[in-house]
Amino acid sequence: ADGWPVLRALGRATPAKGLGVALEAVAALRDGGFGLRLVVGGEVEPGLPLPAQVAALGLEDRVTVTGWLPEEAFFLHLRAADLLHALRFPVAGESSGTLARALAMGTPAIAYDFGPAAEYPDAAVAKLPFGPDPAPALARALPALLADPDALAARGEAARRHMREACGVGASAAALAEAALAWAPFPSGRG
């Protein structure tokens, strides 16, 4: 109702999702007069002190925690995001299914510039350098990203295009075949 942009963190809420970083950035932006809402959509891991963090920062009016979302609601949240929060740390080499789905739907995202997320084109994913205190960097990056809806839409379209061209079934099969041949080429005369 207030017209503020919405940052969404979707999927199971775990310590690796960087939600504390997002909460600190939302609080800093509030203190600087920038209106922003954060929606955490997904089951909260038992023991994760998310409600206590929200309360400690006084963000009850800016943060919504939905709890577990059925598939249809999850995809509606992905589509309704102005920007997806995908700041995962640590990573163990895995790709984020939520990030891939968001990009395929044309939802722009912000992620750390390392690990699997760093492999996405800069035009598709806003990259945040990873450092010892990421919340201030996120608080600086968000207003610039969210202030230009046309640039966000272009980023979302670049994300959708990249996912269709580079991550579709045909492209994935061709990349796997190329990697397999590079690893263990067929002997001459076979193939």
PDB file of C-alpha atoms in Angstrom:
ATOM      1  CA  ALA A   1       0.000   0.000   0.000  1.00  0.00           C
ATOM      2  CA  ASP A   2       2.920   2.361   0.626  1.00  0.00           C
ATOM      3  CA  GLY A   3       4.531   1.708  -2.763  1.00  0.00           C
ATOM      4  CA  TRP A   4       7.837   0.658  -1.207  1.00  0.00           C
ATOM      5  CA  PRO A   5       9.909  -1.870  -3.123  1.00  0.00           C
ATOM      6  CA  VAL A   6       9.936  -5.445  -1.860  1.00  0.00           C
ATOM      7  CA  LEU A   7      13.049  -7.510  -1.304  1.00  0.00           C
ATOM      8  CA  ARG A   8      12.200 -11.196  -0.955  1.00  0.00           C
ATOM      9  CA  ALA A   9      14.232 -14.016   0.541  1.00  0.00           C
ATOM     10  CA  LEU A  10      12.541 -17.259  -0.441  1.00  0.00           C
ATOM     11  CA  GLY A  11      13.044 -20.912   0.380  1.00  0.00           C
ATOM     12  CA  ARG A  12      13.816 -22.507   3.718  1.00  0.00           C
ATOM     13  CA  ALA A  13      15.193 -19.846   6.066  1.00  0.00           C
ATOM     14  CA  THR A  14      18.577 -21.106   7.285  1.00  0.00           C
ATOM     15  CA  PRO A  15      21.693 -19.410   8.681  1.00  0.00           C
ATOM     16  CA  ALA A  16      23.327 -19.681   5.226  1.00  0.00           C
ATOM     17  CA  LYS A  17      20.658 -17.451   3.628  1.00  0.00           C
ATOM     18  CA  GLY A  18      22.181 -14.242   5.015  1.00  0.00           C
ATOM     19  CA  LEU A  19      18.941 -13.043   6.551  1.00  0.00           C
ATOM     20  CA  GLY A  20      20.778 -11.229   9.355  1.00  0.00           C
ATOM     21  CA  VAL A  21      22.602  -9.234   6.680  1.00  0.00           C
ATOM     22  CA  ALA A  22      19.297  -8.382   5.006  1.00  0.00           C
ATOM     23  CA  LEU A  23      17.717  -7.339   8.313  1.00  0.00           C
ATOM     24  CA  GLU A  24      20.653  -5.068   9.185  1.00  0.00           C
ATOM     25  CA  ALA A  25      20.492  -3.488   5.725  1.00  0.00           C
ATOM     26  CA  VAL A  26      16.723  -2.901   6.005  1.00  0.00           C
ATOM     27  CA  ALA A  27      17.253  -1.280   9.424  1.00  0.00           C
ATOM     28  CA  ALA A  28      20.036   0.954   8.086  1.00  0.00           C
ATOM     29  CA  LEU A  29      17.872   1.985   5.134  1.00  0.00           C
ATOM     30  CA  ARG A  30      14.939   2.728   7.438  1.00  0.00           C
ATOM     31  CA  ASP A  31      17.209   4.891   9.577  1.00  0.00           C
ATOM     32  CA  GLY A  32      18.302   6.715   6.408  1.00  0.00           C
ATOM     33  CA  GLY A  33      14.705   7.336   5.305  1.00  0.00           C
ATOM     34  CA  PHE A  34      14.525   4.712   2.527  1.00  0.00           C
ATOM     35  CA  GLY A  35      11.300   2.710   2.439  1.00  0.00           C
ATOM     36  CA  LEU A  36      11.798  -1.015   1.836  1.00  0.00           C
ATOM     37  CA  ARG A  37       9.940  -4.155   2.790  1.00  0.00           C
ATOM     38  CA  LEU A  38      11.531  -7.569   3.297  1.00  0.00           C
ATOM     39  CA  VAL A  39       9.464 -10.707   2.869  1.00  0.00           C
ATOM     40  CA  VAL A  40      10.976 -13.951   4.115  1.00  0.00           C
ATOM     41  CA  GLY A  41       8.970 -16.688   2.429  1.00  0.00           C
ATOM     42  CA  GLY A  42       9.590 -20.212   3.579  1.00  0.00           C
ATOM     43  CA  GLU A  43       9.820 -22.447   6.584  1.00  0.00           C
ATOM     44  CA  VAL A  44      12.121 -21.043   9.269  1.00  0.00           C
ATOM     45  CA  GLU A  45      14.693 -23.563  10.441  1.00  0.00           C
ATOM     46  CA  PRO A  46      14.067 -24.484  14.090  1.00  0.00           C
ATOM     47  CA  GLY A  47      16.389 -22.519  16.337  1.00  0.00           C
ATOM     48  CA  LEU A  48      16.966 -19.710  13.840  1.00  0.00           C
ATOM     49  CA  PRO A  49      16.302 -16.538  15.883  1.00  0.00           C
ATOM     50  CA  LEU A  50      14.637 -14.680  13.012  1.00  0.00           C
ATOM     51  CA  PRO A  51      11.639 -13.312  14.964  1.00  0.00           C
ATOM     52  CA  ALA A  52      13.946 -12.146  17.760  1.00  0.00           C
ATOM     53  CA  GLN A  53      16.252 -10.432  15.235  1.00  0.00           C
ATOM     54  CA  VAL A  54      13.292  -8.663  13.625  1.00  0.00           C
ATOM     55  CA  ALA A  55      12.072  -7.488  17.036  1.00  0.00           C
ATOM     56  CA  ALA A  56      15.532  -6.420  18.228  1.00  0.00           C
ATOM     57  CA  LEU A  57      15.925  -4.193  15.162  1.00  0.00           C
ATOM     58  CA  GLY A  58      12.368  -2.833  15.449  1.00  0.00           C
ATOM     59  CA  LEU A  59      11.462  -4.073  11.967  1.00  0.00           C
ATOM     60  CA  GLU A  60       8.056  -5.595  12.678  1.00  0.00           C
ATOM     61  CA  ASP A  61       6.420  -3.050  10.346  1.00  0.00           C
ATOM     62  CA  ARG A  62       8.888  -3.726   7.498  1.00  0.00           C
ATOM     63  CA  VAL A  63       9.501  -7.474   7.634  1.00  0.00           C
ATOM     64  CA  THR A  64       7.002 -10.236   6.934  1.00  0.00           C
ATOM     65  CA  VAL A  65       7.819 -13.878   7.643  1.00  0.00           C
ATOM     66  CA  THR A  66       5.307 -16.104   5.862  1.00  0.00           C
ATOM     67  CA  GLY A  67       6.386 -19.516   7.061  1.00  0.00           C
ATOM     68  CA  TRP A  68       6.210 -22.485   4.716  1.00  0.00           C
ATOM     69  CA  LEU A  69       4.734 -21.701   1.294  1.00  0.00           C
ATOM     70  CA  PRO A  70       2.947 -24.177  -0.965  1.00  0.00           C
ATOM     71  CA  GLU A  71       4.401 -24.328  -4.480  1.00  0.00           C
ATOM     72  CA  GLU A  72       1.858 -21.997  -6.092  1.00  0.00           C
ATOM     73  CA  ALA A  73       2.356 -19.336  -3.403  1.00  0.00           C
ATOM     74  CA  PHE A  74       6.151 -19.730  -3.641  1.00  0.00           C
ATOM     75  CA  PHE A  75       6.061 -18.936  -7.353  1.00  0.00           C
ATOM     76  CA  LEU A  76       3.689 -16.004  -6.806  1.00  0.00           C
ATOM     77  CA  HIS A  77       6.165 -14.590  -4.290  1.00  0.00           C
ATOM     78  CA  LEU A  78       9.034 -15.076  -6.753  1.00  0.00           C
ATOM     79  CA  ARG A  79       7.141 -13.191  -9.419  1.00  0.00           C
ATOM     80  CA  ALA A  80       6.041 -10.418  -7.048  1.00  0.00           C
ATOM     81  CA  ALA A  81       9.557  -9.620  -5.840  1.00  0.00           C
ATOM     82  CA  ASP A  82      11.152  -6.388  -6.949  1.00  0.00           C
ATOM     83  CA  LEU A  83      14.473  -8.044  -6.131  1.00  0.00           C
ATOM     84  CA  LEU A  84      15.420 -11.478  -4.815  1.00  0.00           C
ATOM     85  CA  HIS A  85      17.846 -11.619  -1.886  1.00  0.00           C
ATOM     86  CA  ALA A  86      20.232 -14.502  -2.679  1.00  0.00           C
ATOM     87  CA  LEU A  87      23.211 -13.764  -0.431  1.00  0.00           C
ATOM     88  CA  ARG A  88      24.172 -17.306   0.553  1.00  0.00           C
ATOM     89  CA  PHE A  89      27.169 -18.072   2.728  1.00  0.00           C
ATOM     90  CA  PRO A  90      28.677 -20.502   3.207  1.00  0.00           C
ATOM     91  CA  VAL A  91      28.248 -22.374  -0.039  1.00  0.00           C
ATOM     92  CA  ALA A  92      29.522 -25.849  -0.759  1.00  0.00           C
ATOM     93  CA  GLY A  93      29.471 -25.565  -4.539  1.00  0.00           C
ATOM     94  CA  GLU A  94      25.730 -26.087  -4.819  1.00  0.00           C
ATOM     95  CA  SER A  95      23.507 -23.936  -6.981  1.00  0.00           C
ATOM     96  CA  SER A  96      20.479 -22.196  -5.516  1.00  0.00           C
ATOM     97  CA  GLY A  97      17.255 -23.624  -6.886  1.00  0.00           C
ATOM     98  CA  THR A  98      15.388 -20.519  -5.746  1.00  0.00           C
ATOM     99  CA  LEU A  99      17.815 -18.247  -7.583  1.00  0.00           C
ATOM    100  CA  ALA A 100      17.597 -20.310 -10.776  1.00  0.00           C
ATOM    101  CA  ARG A 101      13.797 -20.297 -10.669  1.00  0.00           C
ATOM    102  CA  ALA A 102      13.673 -16.555 -10.014  1.00  0.00           C
ATOM    103  CA  LEU A 103      16.005 -15.770 -12.900  1.00  0.00           C
ATOM    104  CA  ALA A 104      14.070 -18.047 -15.252  1.00  0.00           C
ATOM    105  CA  MET A 105      10.923 -16.104 -14.332  1.00  0.00           C
ATOM    106  CA  GLY A 106      12.628 -12.780 -14.980  1.00  0.00           C
ATOM    107  CA  THR A 107      12.963 -11.770 -11.340  1.00  0.00           C
ATOM    108  CA  PRO A 108      16.194  -9.827 -10.767  1.00  0.00           C
ATOM    109  CA  ALA A 109      18.423 -10.854  -7.879  1.00  0.00           C
ATOM    110  CA  ILE A 110      21.353  -9.765  -5.776  1.00  0.00           C
ATOM    111  CA  ALA A 111      23.953 -12.357  -4.763  1.00  0.00           C
ATOM    112  CA  TYR A 112      27.506 -12.497  -3.505  1.00  0.00           C
ATOM    113  CA  ASP A 113      30.153 -12.341  -6.209  1.00  0.00           C
ATOM    114  CA  PHE A 114      31.587 -15.760  -5.438  1.00  0.00           C
ATOM    115  CA  GLY A 115      30.590 -19.392  -5.668  1.00  0.00           C
ATOM    116  CA  PRO A 116      27.990 -20.592  -8.142  1.00  0.00           C
ATOM    117  CA  ALA A 117      26.081 -17.284  -8.144  1.00  0.00           C
ATOM    118  CA  ALA A 118      29.173 -15.504  -9.496  1.00  0.00           C
ATOM    119  CA  GLU A 119      28.833 -17.534 -12.697  1.00  0.00           C
ATOM    120  CA  TYR A 120      25.657 -15.716 -13.720  1.00  0.00           C
ATOM    121  CA  PRO A 121      26.148 -12.728 -16.035  1.00  0.00           C
ATOM    122  CA  ASP A 122      26.390  -9.359 -14.280  1.00  0.00           C
ATOM    123  CA  ALA A 123      23.515  -8.133 -16.442  1.00  0.00           C
ATOM    124  CA  ALA A 124      21.288 -10.800 -14.877  1.00  0.00           C
ATOM    125  CA  VAL A 125      22.421 -10.788 -11.232  1.00  0.00           C
ATOM    126  CA  ALA A 126      23.623  -7.800  -9.230  1.00  0.00           C
ATOM    127  CA  LYS A 127      26.826  -8.904  -7.526  1.00  0.00           C
ATOM    128  CA  LEU A 128      27.792  -7.849  -4.022  1.00  0.00           C
ATOM    129  CA  PRO A 129      31.462  -8.258  -3.109  1.00  0.00           C
ATOM    130  CA  PHE A 130      31.846 -10.598  -0.170  1.00  0.00           C
ATOM    131  CA  GLY A 131      33.591  -9.078   2.802  1.00  0.00           C
ATOM    132  CA  PRO A 132      33.724  -9.095   6.585  1.00  0.00           C
ATOM    133  CA  ASP A 133      30.772  -6.700   7.052  1.00  0.00           C
ATOM    134  CA  PRO A 134      28.336  -7.176   4.149  1.00  0.00           C
ATOM    135  CA  ALA A 135      25.273  -5.389   5.620  1.00  0.00           C
ATOM    136  CA  PRO A 136      26.539  -1.830   4.918  1.00  0.00           C
ATOM    137  CA  ALA A 137      27.480  -2.865   1.363  1.00  0.00           C
ATOM    138  CA  LEU A 138      23.991  -4.283   0.845  1.00  0.00           C
ATOM    139  CA  ALA A 139      22.429  -1.119   2.308  1.00  0.00           C
ATOM    140  CA  ARG A 140      24.431   0.952  -0.209  1.00  0.00           C
ATOM    141  CA  ALA A 141      23.553  -1.301  -3.165  1.00  0.00           C
ATOM    142  CA  LEU A 142      19.804  -1.684  -2.637  1.00  0.00           C
ATOM    143  CA  PRO A 143      18.633   1.939  -3.134  1.00  0.00           C
ATOM    144  CA  ALA A 144      20.474   2.247  -6.443  1.00  0.00           C
ATOM    145  CA  LEU A 145      19.075  -1.072  -7.682  1.00  0.00           C
ATOM    146  CA  LEU A 146      15.524  -0.445  -6.503  1.00  0.00           C
ATOM    147  CA  ALA A 147      15.288   3.224  -7.518  1.00  0.00           C
ATOM    148  CA  ASP A 148      15.212   2.425 -11.251  1.00  0.00           C
ATOM    149  CA  PRO A 149      12.310   0.108 -12.168  1.00  0.00           C
ATOM    150  CA  ASP A 150      13.298   0.162 -15.850  1.00  0.00           C
ATOM    151  CA  ALA A 151      16.828  -1.019 -15.028  1.00  0.00           C
ATOM    152  CA  LEU A 152      15.375  -3.733 -12.766  1.00  0.00           C
ATOM    153  CA  ALA A 153      13.076  -4.863 -15.570  1.00  0.00           C
ATOM    154  CA  ALA A 154      16.030  -4.965 -17.978  1.00  0.00           C
ATOM    155  CA  ARG A 155      18.016  -7.012 -15.449  1.00  0.00           C
ATOM    156  CA  GLY A 156      15.071  -9.385 -15.106  1.00  0.00           C
ATOM    157  CA  GLU A 157      14.799  -9.767 -18.879  1.00  0.00           C
ATOM    158  CA  ALA A 158      18.558 -10.422 -19.111  1.00  0.00           C
ATOM    159  CA  ALA A 159      18.150 -13.081 -16.426  1.00  0.00           C
ATOM    160  CA  ARG A 160      15.260 -14.763 -18.253  1.00  0.00           C
ATOM    161  CA  ARG A 161      17.160 -14.694 -21.556  1.00  0.00           C
ATOM    162  CA  HIS A 162      20.316 -16.133 -19.966  1.00  0.00           C
ATOM    163  CA  MET A 163      18.409 -18.976 -18.321  1.00  0.00           C
ATOM    164  CA  ARG A 164      16.662 -19.886 -21.571  1.00  0.00           C
ATOM    165  CA  GLU A 165      19.821 -19.717 -23.681  1.00  0.00           C
ATOM    166  CA  ALA A 166      22.416 -21.152 -21.315  1.00  0.00           C
ATOM    167  CA  CYS A 167      20.476 -23.315 -18.874  1.00  0.00           C
ATOM    168  CA  GLY A 168      17.746 -24.902 -20.986  1.00  0.00           C
ATOM    169  CA  VAL A 169      17.669 -28.644 -21.617  1.00  0.00           C
ATOM    170  CA  GLY A 170      19.455 -28.414 -24.992  1.00  0.00           C
ATOM    171  CA  ALA A 171      22.240 -26.148 -23.745  1.00  0.00           C
ATOM    172  CA  SER A 172      22.702 -28.231 -20.597  1.00  0.00           C
ATOM    173  CA  ALA A 173      22.876 -31.486 -22.576  1.00  0.00           C
ATOM    174  CA  ALA A 174      25.401 -29.992 -25.017  1.00  0.00           C
ATOM    175  CA  ALA A 175      27.578 -28.708 -22.145  1.00  0.00           C
ATOM    176  CA  LEU A 176      27.500 -32.104 -20.417  1.00  0.00           C
ATOM    177  CA  ALA A 177      28.418 -33.889 -23.652  1.00  0.00           C
ATOM    178  CA  GLU A 178      31.269 -31.438 -24.276  1.00  0.00           C
ATOM    179  CA  ALA A 179      32.584 -31.895 -20.729  1.00  0.00           C
ATOM    180  CA  ALA A 180      32.351 -35.682 -20.967  1.00  0.00           C
ATOM    181  CA  LEU A 181      34.236 -35.714 -24.272  1.00  0.00           C
ATOM    182  CA  ALA A 182      36.923 -33.420 -22.882  1.00  0.00           C
ATOM    183  CA  TRP A 183      37.335 -35.666 -19.858  1.00  0.00           C
ATOM    184  CA  ALA A 184      37.307 -39.004 -21.707  1.00  0.00           C
ATOM    185  CA  PRO A 185      37.441 -38.567 -25.498  1.00  0.00           C
ATOM    186  CA  PHE A 186      36.376 -41.406 -27.730  1.00  0.00           C
ATOM    187  CA  PRO A 187      39.250 -43.293 -29.313  1.00  0.00           C
ATOM    188  CA  SER A 188      39.865 -42.363 -32.928  1.00  0.00           C
ATOM    189  CA  GLY A 189      37.318 -43.846 -35.318  1.00  0.00           C
ATOM    190  CA  ARG A 190      34.589 -44.133 -32.680  1.00  0.00           C
ATOM    191  CA  GLY A 191      32.076 -41.638 -31.600  1.00  0.00           C
TER     192      GLY A 191
END
